[in-house]
Amino acid sequence: MKTQFSFSYGGIPFSQLKYDSEKTDSGCIYRFSDGLVIEQQITEYPEYGAVGWVLYLENTSDSDTKLITDLFDCDTVFDMEENPPKARGFKAEPETSEIVRMLGPVNGSFYYTDDAESAKEFSFAGEYIHPGQSKKYTNIGGRSSDGLMPFFDYHRGDRGVIAAIGWTGDWQAVFTRDVKTAGIKTGLQNAAFVLRPGERLRTSSILLMEYGEGQVRAGNTFRRLIKNHFSLIGRPGRPEFGPLAFEAWGGLPSAEMIRRLEALKAHGVGFEYHWIDAGWYGKSTLPVNDLFSGDWSRHTGDWSINELYHPNKLSDVVEQERSSGMKMLLWVEPERVIKGTPDTVAHPEWFWGEGDNLLLNLGNDEALQHTFETVCEKIDTLNIGCYRQDFNTSPTGYWRGNDRENRAGINEIKHISGLYRLWDMLLDKYPSLIIDNCASGGRRIDIETLKRSIPFFRSDYQCVFNAEPEVTQVHNNIARYLPYNGCTTKTKGDIYAARSTYSSAWGGAFWNAGFQTMDEADLNLARDIVEEYKRIRPFFSCDYYSLGSNVYDPSAWTVWQYDRPEKGDGIILAFRRAKSPCAASNFIPGGIAERKSYEFHDRDCDTKLILTSEELLRYGLPIAIGQKRASKLIEYRVL
């Protein structure tokens, strides 16, 4: 794959510019006579057939550069076999080149009104592309996965390229097709700027992975690439697994938090993090028993602990967490700040915006340092093992509304670079810390955030107390690209709902609000569910196969398989949905090794079945679920 990029400089295309180039151990440096320097840092992943790169632009002169426009950090072309001819009046043949994209989070109002619309999150959409055509895609609002995920599969038949964009702001992707070639261009949506003397900045990164053995195999290769070279989970000093967390609403009084933690401990419910969500801070004097009550949101930006709810500033909660073998997972939203909170009064120059909702400018060094120190103070005093950063606003208007002449995109670039610096500083200072990247649930997922965080709360659909499990099942499509992501259930005593949310990180939110209750039976079942999840969670970051329906269809089955070929074992989770008339079916598992025998253990019925690989590939694995809205957990191993 050619590691090419393009831009115009003073109105002249890069291909027509004169420059000196120098290869380095990490890539290449391009030097222009007027002092502009572009450093391209390239990383190759030969085991995966992948390559990634990022650009750094620097002005080494004592005057402004010329105007930089049409900046595409990736602008590459690769060979692609000719499309089959398309006759008029006929649909395109299946071997026609296609761009497969993954939809991002939808408008959150649908979470409470329309399950089918909510289930479009992380679903797939394909679009054929013919010679001479161009297809352009963008996210919306300044959060990298809002509306559309920055992951694309550009293929013809079994051969193609997976392209993943690394930019946590506004990006664009343009795909082109010629008779025997295909093109990919990616970069920032808004970039038309000069560089000031001495100024150095970075733009978006790109990861391209070529494949030639089909999309399913490519998806698992990409998952392994992300797991082994991008994610922090399992790195030396970091936790081996994503968070396994019990949620408490932040406005729940400390005494009640402690009572619930004591009950979990007494019943052996083995959560590893105590997740304190929003509402724990500020000067609110109203009861705040759940997400939908009180005025907690009016105090966002005041990160003093609310002593009305937490008279000991959570120190007693921390002690109970330690006694229960837990660390804290704490919610903070540093970038979206309400006007009138202390920092906005003391340092108005740190913020953008005219109304009540202000945006903290992380491109301001003082603001960045203050945010870092604020978060560090909470980590140090509250025994935080996972820092949960949320971001509940669309920043595009703030950035562009404050751009100066010939500096379009600079505010965005510096803000996003500041976000990366903040997270890098935290991870450097705290070698065991995990960062949970929330952003209204899954709206800031890209390869740059995956390097630094985990999307533990992949969709705010989980905020709904009676969330439909068949929607969360569809959201598991995100596993096609992400080996580490999370989901949560708020429904107690419901194994179907819990299994529908099982992921490589998982949360129990069935006792987080003031009105929720748990009796002895509920606590015992919670213990069993957590024990089951802990037993099988090593598989959720392994190879993934979707064997059933991956769309919202209450009449269908959905079946997930997670396979660990290194040890010859895995799990299958099968769901007979609420309106499915089918009580049994056969499914052909993925990753089956030739000339082997497999033992399948049905954990719900405690029965075992041995089948050869030949039988599995010819007839499939029979699975029977006698009632609607029920599930099966099957563990298997090679004999």
XYZ file of C-alpha atoms in Angstrom:
639
model
C 0.000 0.000 0.000
C 1.425 3.386 -0.996
C 1.665 5.807 1.949
C 0.632 8.871 -0.004
C -0.935 12.179 1.034
C -1.819 15.416 -0.767
C -2.533 19.096 -0.231
C -2.370 22.431 -1.997
C 0.145 25.048 -0.935
C -0.545 28.606 -1.972
C -2.991 27.186 -4.499
C -0.445 24.805 -6.059
C -1.068 21.020 -5.778
C 1.518 18.975 -3.901
C 2.334 17.008 -7.054
C 3.601 20.221 -8.674
C 5.617 21.519 -5.723
C 9.385 21.357 -5.336
C 10.827 20.062 -2.094
C 13.653 18.014 -0.609
C 12.767 14.689 0.972
C 14.636 12.589 3.485
C 13.788 9.086 4.624
C 14.003 8.472 8.349
C 13.684 5.452 10.608
C 10.063 6.418 11.283
C 8.984 7.612 7.841
C 9.895 10.591 5.685
C 10.498 14.346 6.006
C 9.618 16.834 3.266
C 11.328 20.247 3.365
C 10.159 23.249 1.366
C 12.309 26.256 0.558
C 10.177 28.716 2.522
C 10.535 26.793 5.801
C 7.497 24.491 5.706
C 8.415 20.995 6.937
C 6.115 17.984 6.779
C 7.056 14.909 8.784
C 5.245 11.705 7.887
C 5.501 9.091 10.614
C 4.818 5.622 9.213
C 4.188 2.398 11.126
C 4.039 -0.933 9.326
C 2.285 -4.045 10.590
C 3.552 -6.727 8.176
C 1.914 -9.593 10.070
C -1.471 -8.021 9.292
C -0.775 -6.568 5.844
C -1.356 -3.125 7.316
C 0.285 0.277 7.436
C -0.557 3.497 9.249
C 0.743 7.034 9.208
C 0.240 10.543 10.572
C 1.458 13.949 9.385
C 3.122 16.703 11.416
C 3.317 20.139 9.796
C 5.821 22.712 11.025
C 6.812 26.252 10.089
C 10.555 26.675 10.690
C 10.695 30.199 9.250
C 10.105 33.591 10.884
C 7.021 34.429 8.798
C 3.665 32.805 8.020
C 3.554 29.971 5.526
C 1.424 30.084 2.414
C -2.177 28.895 2.731
C -2.515 25.114 3.160
C -5.762 23.747 1.670
C -7.240 20.508 0.280
C -5.306 18.563 2.899
C -5.771 14.800 2.650
C -3.556 12.959 5.111
C -4.247 9.842 3.055
C -4.507 10.008 -0.724
C -3.666 6.590 -2.090
C -4.604 4.344 -4.995
C -4.428 0.556 -5.119
C -5.172 -2.147 -7.672
C -8.700 -3.521 -7.843
C -10.013 -5.978 -10.399
C -12.487 -4.685 -12.958
C -16.159 -4.682 -12.028
C -18.394 -7.143 -13.857
C -20.286 -5.357 -16.629
C -23.620 -3.894 -15.586
C -26.473 -4.228 -18.054
C -29.222 -1.648 -18.083
C -32.227 -2.587 -16.033
C -30.323 -5.098 -13.873
C -28.977 -4.778 -10.355
C -25.210 -4.683 -9.908
C -23.572 -8.096 -9.706
C -22.351 -9.176 -6.233
C -18.715 -8.932 -7.382
C -19.105 -5.204 -8.028
C -16.813 -3.081 -5.865
C -18.528 -1.907 -2.700
C -17.938 0.446 0.204
C -19.245 -0.990 3.466
C -19.624 1.520 6.264
C -20.784 1.193 9.862
C -23.400 3.643 11.083
C -22.647 5.529 14.273
C -24.936 6.627 17.121
C -28.272 8.107 16.122
C -30.144 11.087 17.560
C -30.614 10.214 21.215
C -34.303 11.115 21.230
C -34.965 7.808 19.485
C -33.732 5.886 22.544
C -37.068 6.469 24.285
C -39.361 6.360 21.264
C -38.138 4.014 18.527
C -36.200 0.796 19.093
C -35.871 0.088 15.380
C -34.210 3.467 14.835
C -31.998 3.011 17.908
C -30.906 -0.376 16.555
C -29.407 1.292 13.483
C -26.415 2.172 15.627
C -23.384 0.085 14.571
C -25.323 -1.515 11.720
C -23.782 -1.914 8.273
C -24.621 -0.206 5.012
C -23.082 -1.068 1.655
C -22.919 1.059 -1.458
C -21.701 -0.087 -4.865
C -19.229 2.136 -6.685
C -18.560 2.084 -10.428
C -15.691 3.470 -12.545
C -15.814 7.247 -12.685
C -17.841 7.550 -9.495
C -16.828 9.191 -6.212
C -18.421 8.606 -2.797
C -17.880 11.000 0.109
C -18.655 10.329 3.778
C -18.375 12.440 6.930
C -19.275 12.328 10.590
C -21.415 15.084 12.102
C -20.985 17.684 14.824
C -17.312 17.280 15.692
C -17.351 13.905 17.459
C -15.587 11.266 15.396
C -18.203 8.489 15.384
C -21.339 10.596 15.631
C -23.641 9.513 12.804
C -20.981 7.443 11.062
C -18.090 5.345 12.325
C -14.621 6.122 10.884
C -14.152 2.518 9.718
C -14.669 1.451 6.092
C -14.337 -1.774 4.127
C -13.666 -1.052 0.444
C -13.762 -4.370 -1.376
C -14.512 -6.279 -4.533
C -15.487 -9.830 -3.680
C -13.042 -11.374 -1.204
C -10.322 -8.765 -1.725
C -10.239 -5.281 -0.302
C -8.917 -2.743 2.176
C -10.149 -1.831 5.648
C -9.564 1.883 6.251
C -9.719 3.359 9.762
C -9.396 7.094 10.359
C -7.722 8.497 13.455
C -9.210 11.904 14.220
C -11.520 12.732 17.104
C -13.018 15.790 15.395
C -14.549 16.353 11.963
C -13.184 14.015 9.277
C -14.028 13.211 5.677
C -13.441 10.141 3.531
C -13.634 10.097 -0.270
C -13.617 6.843 -2.269
C -13.051 6.724 -6.013
C -13.116 3.979 -8.617
C -11.324 3.625 -11.933
C -11.477 0.631 -14.231
C -8.600 -1.257 -12.589
C -7.819 0.856 -9.522
C -9.528 2.231 -6.433
C -8.739 5.340 -4.424
C -9.027 6.367 -0.768
C -8.688 9.947 0.460
C -9.138 10.928 4.117
C -8.515 14.066 6.113
C -10.113 16.895 8.059
C -13.363 18.443 6.840
C -12.254 21.959 7.731
C -8.613 22.786 6.945
C -7.490 25.989 5.221
C -4.776 27.657 7.243
C -1.364 29.225 7.394
C 1.150 28.187 10.029
C 2.580 30.853 12.299
C 6.361 31.063 12.793
C 7.557 28.141 14.916
C 4.127 26.472 14.904
C 3.953 22.664 14.689
C 0.792 20.623 14.587
C -0.520 17.204 13.667
C -3.579 16.223 11.657
C -5.481 12.961 11.225
C -3.929 9.513 11.125
C -4.895 6.606 8.898
C -4.687 2.827 9.192
C -5.041 0.714 6.037
C -5.182 -3.076 6.035
C -5.257 -5.013 2.769
C -6.861 -8.447 2.679
C -7.533 -11.188 0.174
C -9.423 -13.974 1.940
C -12.864 -12.549 2.567
C -14.464 -10.017 4.872
C -15.028 -12.303 7.851
C -11.375 -13.279 8.061
C -10.391 -9.646 7.463
C -12.552 -8.503 10.367
C -10.826 -10.880 12.746
C -7.393 -9.910 11.452
C -8.280 -6.267 12.064
C -9.540 -7.074 15.574
C -6.223 -8.734 16.340
C -4.340 -5.741 14.962
C -6.283 -3.372 17.216
C -5.920 -5.695 20.215
C -2.194 -6.245 19.847
C -1.012 -2.830 18.677
C -3.591 -0.205 19.663
C -5.545 -1.088 22.805
C -4.044 -0.554 26.259
C -6.020 -3.415 27.801
C -3.615 -6.159 28.860
C -0.490 -4.058 28.401
C 2.182 -4.348 31.126
C 0.798 -2.720 34.241
C -2.707 -2.255 32.832
C -5.685 -4.472 33.708
C -5.970 -7.718 31.771
C -9.639 -7.087 30.985
C -11.962 -4.166 30.408
C -13.944 -2.827 33.368
C -16.448 -5.063 35.145
C -18.366 -2.360 36.971
C -21.344 -1.884 39.283
C -23.012 1.467 38.706
C -24.155 3.926 41.344
C -25.757 7.190 40.340
C -23.523 10.012 41.590
C -26.300 11.763 43.500
C -27.066 8.628 45.512
C -26.032 9.449 49.113
C -22.784 7.921 50.338
C -24.589 5.962 53.059
C -26.795 4.296 50.447
C -23.800 3.564 48.199
C -22.087 1.879 51.141
C -25.196 -0.144 52.033
C -25.408 -1.466 48.501
C -21.700 -2.278 48.342
C -22.005 -4.178 51.633
C -24.936 -6.194 50.252
C -23.003 -7.082 47.105
C -20.032 -8.191 49.188
C -22.182 -10.264 51.528
C -23.705 -12.106 48.576
C -20.418 -12.618 46.724
C -21.313 -10.420 43.716
C -17.816 -9.962 42.367
C -17.721 -6.645 40.547
C -14.248 -5.121 40.197
C -15.112 -1.419 39.859
C -17.601 0.771 41.672
C -18.805 3.085 38.953
C -19.977 6.479 40.224
C -21.695 8.252 37.393
C -22.707 11.912 37.024
C -24.360 13.949 39.778
C -21.727 13.609 42.537
C -20.394 17.171 42.254
C -21.327 20.833 42.579
C -23.642 22.758 44.902
C -27.023 21.203 44.145
C -29.422 21.149 47.112
C -32.113 19.068 45.406
C -32.546 15.286 45.624
C -30.735 13.672 42.676
C -31.709 10.025 42.846
C -31.237 9.216 39.166
C -30.263 10.610 35.786
C -33.708 12.116 35.229
C -34.208 14.047 38.480
C -32.750 17.110 40.157
C -30.591 19.873 38.700
C -27.259 18.061 38.698
C -26.616 18.978 35.051
C -26.596 22.690 35.975
C -23.414 22.140 37.999
C -21.312 20.408 35.358
C -17.881 22.007 35.528
C -17.819 22.397 39.321
C -15.732 19.397 40.292
C -15.941 19.855 44.037
C -17.633 16.876 45.701
C -21.190 17.699 46.770
C -21.101 17.427 50.564
C -24.882 17.323 50.858
C -24.858 13.853 49.281
C -21.323 12.928 50.330
C -20.512 14.559 53.694
C -17.173 12.743 53.914
C -16.259 13.672 50.336
C -16.578 10.001 49.294
C -13.707 8.895 51.561
C -15.982 6.425 53.372
C -17.187 5.090 50.017
C -13.566 4.565 48.965
C -12.909 2.558 52.136
C -15.915 0.330 51.468
C -14.765 -0.156 47.864
C -11.361 -1.296 49.114
C -13.029 -3.656 51.563
C -15.063 -5.076 48.682
C -11.993 -5.540 46.457
C -13.019 -2.731 44.104
C -11.537 0.373 42.605
C -13.534 3.430 41.646
C -14.704 4.289 38.125
C -15.588 7.994 38.214
C -17.535 10.099 35.680
C -16.134 13.530 34.765
C -16.993 15.807 31.847
C -14.213 18.417 31.669
C -14.832 19.872 28.203
C -18.534 20.828 28.385
C -18.909 23.350 31.184
C -21.926 25.307 32.434
C -21.521 29.070 32.529
C -21.239 30.361 36.092
C -19.299 27.398 37.502
C -16.024 28.406 39.212
C -13.558 28.017 36.319
C -15.748 29.968 33.906
C -15.768 32.893 36.332
C -12.055 32.755 37.168
C -10.801 32.094 33.630
C -13.334 33.108 30.960
C -10.491 33.160 28.416
C -10.327 29.355 28.578
C -13.806 28.885 27.125
C -15.728 29.238 23.867
C -19.451 29.949 23.648
C -22.066 32.575 24.391
C -24.872 30.628 26.090
C -25.018 28.435 29.170
C -23.060 25.557 27.608
C -19.411 26.473 27.130
C -16.579 24.483 25.581
C -13.259 24.300 27.396
C -10.458 24.982 24.919
C -7.981 22.153 25.443
C -5.709 23.906 22.953
C -5.044 26.462 25.688
C -2.026 25.222 27.650
C -3.216 26.699 30.962
C -6.659 25.154 30.576
C -5.129 21.816 29.683
C -2.798 21.836 32.695
C -5.616 22.826 35.040
C -7.777 19.979 33.709
C -4.925 17.528 34.142
C -4.376 18.619 37.747
C -8.120 18.457 38.502
C -8.383 14.886 37.243
C -5.152 13.856 38.996
C -6.497 15.147 42.317
C -9.560 12.911 41.965
C -7.471 9.886 40.930
C -5.122 10.356 43.879
C -7.780 10.890 46.564
C -10.474 8.481 45.372
C -8.457 5.400 44.358
C -9.675 5.663 40.769
C -8.770 2.727 38.566
C -10.859 3.847 35.591
C -11.356 7.489 34.645
C -14.626 7.967 32.731
C -14.560 11.043 30.483
C -17.849 12.060 28.934
C -18.529 14.730 26.297
C -22.161 15.686 25.744
C -22.016 18.403 23.126
C -21.247 18.895 19.451
C -18.108 21.070 19.288
C -18.022 22.010 15.583
C -19.812 25.322 16.030
C -17.512 26.384 18.857
C -14.399 25.665 16.808
C -15.492 27.214 13.559
C -17.182 30.179 15.197
C -13.838 31.192 16.683
C -11.583 30.523 13.658
C -9.581 33.515 12.451
C -8.921 34.530 8.841
C -6.697 32.013 7.038
C -6.775 29.785 10.138
C -9.746 27.508 9.400
C -9.380 24.274 11.354
C -6.684 25.456 13.771
C -9.010 25.623 16.798
C -10.203 22.090 16.130
C -6.684 20.769 15.560
C -5.350 22.281 18.768
C -8.362 21.183 20.810
C -8.151 17.574 19.638
C -4.363 17.535 20.056
C -4.938 18.831 23.592
C -7.350 15.961 24.259
C -4.665 13.485 23.188
C -2.091 15.248 25.372
C -4.418 15.124 28.382
C -4.994 11.401 28.047
C -1.319 10.694 27.308
C -0.277 12.651 30.402
C -2.735 10.735 32.584
C -1.684 7.355 31.213
C 1.980 8.242 31.667
C 1.494 9.334 35.281
C -0.748 6.398 36.236
C 0.632 3.172 34.696
C -2.380 1.079 35.751
C -5.119 3.559 34.791
C -7.825 2.779 32.239
C -9.696 5.600 30.479
C -13.357 5.074 29.609
C -14.276 7.124 26.528
C -18.008 7.827 26.747
C -19.028 10.945 24.711
C -22.822 10.566 24.908
C -22.251 6.869 24.432
C -19.898 5.866 21.629
C -19.609 9.159 19.730
C -15.821 9.506 19.903
C -14.578 6.139 18.687
C -11.623 6.160 16.277
C -8.139 4.638 16.162
C -6.635 7.544 18.107
C -9.058 7.164 21.022
C -8.688 3.371 20.840
C -4.958 3.848 21.540
C -5.780 5.600 24.780
C -9.160 4.397 26.001
C -11.987 1.899 25.846
C -15.592 2.760 24.853
C -17.090 1.117 27.934
C -20.511 2.715 27.313
C -20.798 2.274 23.553
C -24.324 3.740 23.335
C -26.439 5.997 25.530
C -29.342 3.689 24.683
C -28.205 1.978 27.887
C -29.494 4.990 29.850
C -33.035 3.668 29.312
C -34.189 1.714 32.377
C -36.191 -0.736 30.256
C -33.834 -0.985 27.282
C -34.813 -3.629 24.727
C -32.223 -6.466 24.758
C -32.677 -7.047 21.034
C -31.401 -3.514 20.395
C -28.282 -4.088 22.480
C -27.775 -7.348 20.574
C -27.584 -5.402 17.297
C -25.155 -2.943 18.873
C -22.754 -5.863 19.273
C -22.001 -5.439 15.546
C -19.294 -3.083 16.781
C -17.335 -6.233 17.622
C -16.558 -6.588 13.913
C -13.819 -3.991 14.383
C -13.374 -3.484 18.138
C -12.067 -6.287 20.352
C -12.602 -4.090 23.421
C -15.887 -2.288 24.014
C -18.551 -2.291 26.681
C -22.251 -2.506 27.382
C -24.505 -2.440 30.452
C -27.816 -3.815 31.650
C -30.233 -2.038 33.995
C -32.633 -4.986 34.178
C -32.303 -7.132 37.290
C -33.010 -10.836 37.355
C -32.997 -11.201 33.562
C -30.328 -13.508 32.141
C -31.524 -12.845 28.578
C -31.024 -9.094 29.017
C -27.663 -9.572 30.712
C -26.291 -11.897 28.031
C -27.561 -9.504 25.362
C -25.097 -6.938 26.743
C -22.094 -9.200 27.388
C -18.989 -7.633 25.831
C -15.291 -7.423 26.602
C -16.255 -4.842 29.247
C -19.525 -5.057 31.113
C -21.548 -3.145 33.688
C -24.417 -3.909 36.017
C -26.700 -0.890 36.442
C -29.666 -2.738 37.928
C -29.256 -1.066 41.347
C -27.888 2.374 40.520
C -30.857 4.699 41.024
C -32.597 5.616 44.245
C -35.855 3.841 43.358
C -34.262 0.531 42.324
C -34.287 -2.382 44.779
C -32.598 -5.776 45.163
C -33.864 -8.637 47.349
C -32.084 -11.872 48.274
C -33.101 -13.659 45.072
C -32.020 -10.693 42.958
C -28.606 -10.529 44.624
C -28.035 -14.257 44.279
C -28.888 -14.162 40.588
C -26.614 -11.127 40.156
C -23.820 -13.189 41.720
C -24.439 -16.029 39.281
C -24.508 -13.684 36.278
C -21.260 -11.991 37.284
C -19.604 -15.374 37.879
C -20.763 -16.577 34.451
C -19.501 -13.421 32.794
C -16.097 -13.612 34.504
C -15.699 -17.221 33.407
C -16.222 -16.432 29.731
C -14.918 -12.862 29.391
C -11.455 -13.867 28.089
C -13.198 -14.911 24.861
C -14.802 -11.553 24.059
C -11.571 -10.101 22.669
C -10.842 -13.175 20.518
C -12.042 -13.941 16.978
C -15.678 -12.982 16.425
C -18.301 -14.552 14.164
C -21.908 -13.482 13.726
C -23.799 -16.678 12.873
C -27.368 -15.364 12.927
C -29.196 -12.114 12.310
C -27.255 -8.887 12.895
C -30.182 -6.516 12.308
C -33.200 -5.586 14.409
C -35.658 -8.379 13.677
C -37.627 -9.740 16.673
C -38.617 -12.826 14.634
C -35.028 -13.952 14.058
C -32.243 -15.561 16.052
C -28.942 -13.857 16.700
C -25.908 -16.010 17.432
C -22.432 -14.853 18.434
C -19.320 -16.972 18.437
C -16.023 -15.983 20.049
C -13.224 -18.342 19.079
C -9.755 -18.698 20.620
C -7.797 -20.714 18.057
C -4.575 -20.552 20.068
C -6.145 -22.784 22.719
C -8.748 -24.535 20.582
C -11.773 -23.314 22.519
C -14.497 -20.700 22.505
C -18.079 -19.805 23.347
C -21.373 -19.463 21.483
C -24.190 -17.242 22.715
C -27.498 -17.930 20.976
C -30.633 -15.799 21.348
C -34.128 -16.812 20.262
C -35.751 -13.415 20.062
C -39.142 -12.413 21.414
C -41.200 -13.133 18.278
C -39.198 -15.967 16.756
C -41.394 -18.931 15.761
C -38.330 -21.127 15.321
C -37.442 -23.345 18.304
C -34.317 -24.940 16.835
C -31.823 -24.507 14.058
C -28.325 -25.470 12.929
C -25.460 -22.983 12.726
C -22.077 -23.523 11.098
C -19.397 -22.124 13.426
C -16.423 -20.155 12.176
C -12.773 -21.048 12.626
C -13.321 -24.810 12.461
C -10.056 -26.724 12.166
C -9.899 -29.649 9.730
C -9.966 -33.262 10.930
C -10.730 -32.414 14.562
C -13.437 -33.343 17.032
C -15.177 -30.721 19.134
C -16.977 -31.035 22.455
C -19.866 -28.590 22.986
C -21.088 -28.015 26.545
C -24.556 -26.497 26.903
C -24.167 -24.620 30.198
C -27.908 -24.085 30.635
C -28.895 -27.750 30.295
C -25.512 -29.129 31.400
C -25.390 -31.475 28.400
C -22.495 -32.258 26.073
C -22.285 -33.065 22.393
C -19.277 -34.229 20.368
C -19.105 -33.500 16.643
C -16.357 -33.791 14.069
C -15.247 -30.812 12.015
C -16.651 -32.537 8.933
C -20.077 -32.848 10.578
C -19.987 -29.228 11.733
C -19.087 -27.881 8.312
C -21.689 -30.041 6.565
C -24.644 -29.944 8.954
C -23.794 -27.273 11.506
C -24.221 -27.238 15.271
C -27.833 -27.962 16.348
C -29.168 -25.486 18.925
C -32.635 -25.724 20.464
C -34.270 -23.043 22.597
C -37.750 -24.081 23.673
C -39.194 -20.713 24.604
C -39.210 -17.284 23.054
C -36.986 -14.511 24.415
C -34.490 -16.983 25.792
C -30.798 -17.730 25.292
C -28.151 -20.432 25.380
C -24.525 -20.317 26.446
C -22.432 -23.045 24.849
C -18.766 -23.548 25.624
C -16.637 -25.683 23.307
C -13.167 -27.095 22.962
C -11.127 -29.186 20.559
C -10.633 -32.740 21.800
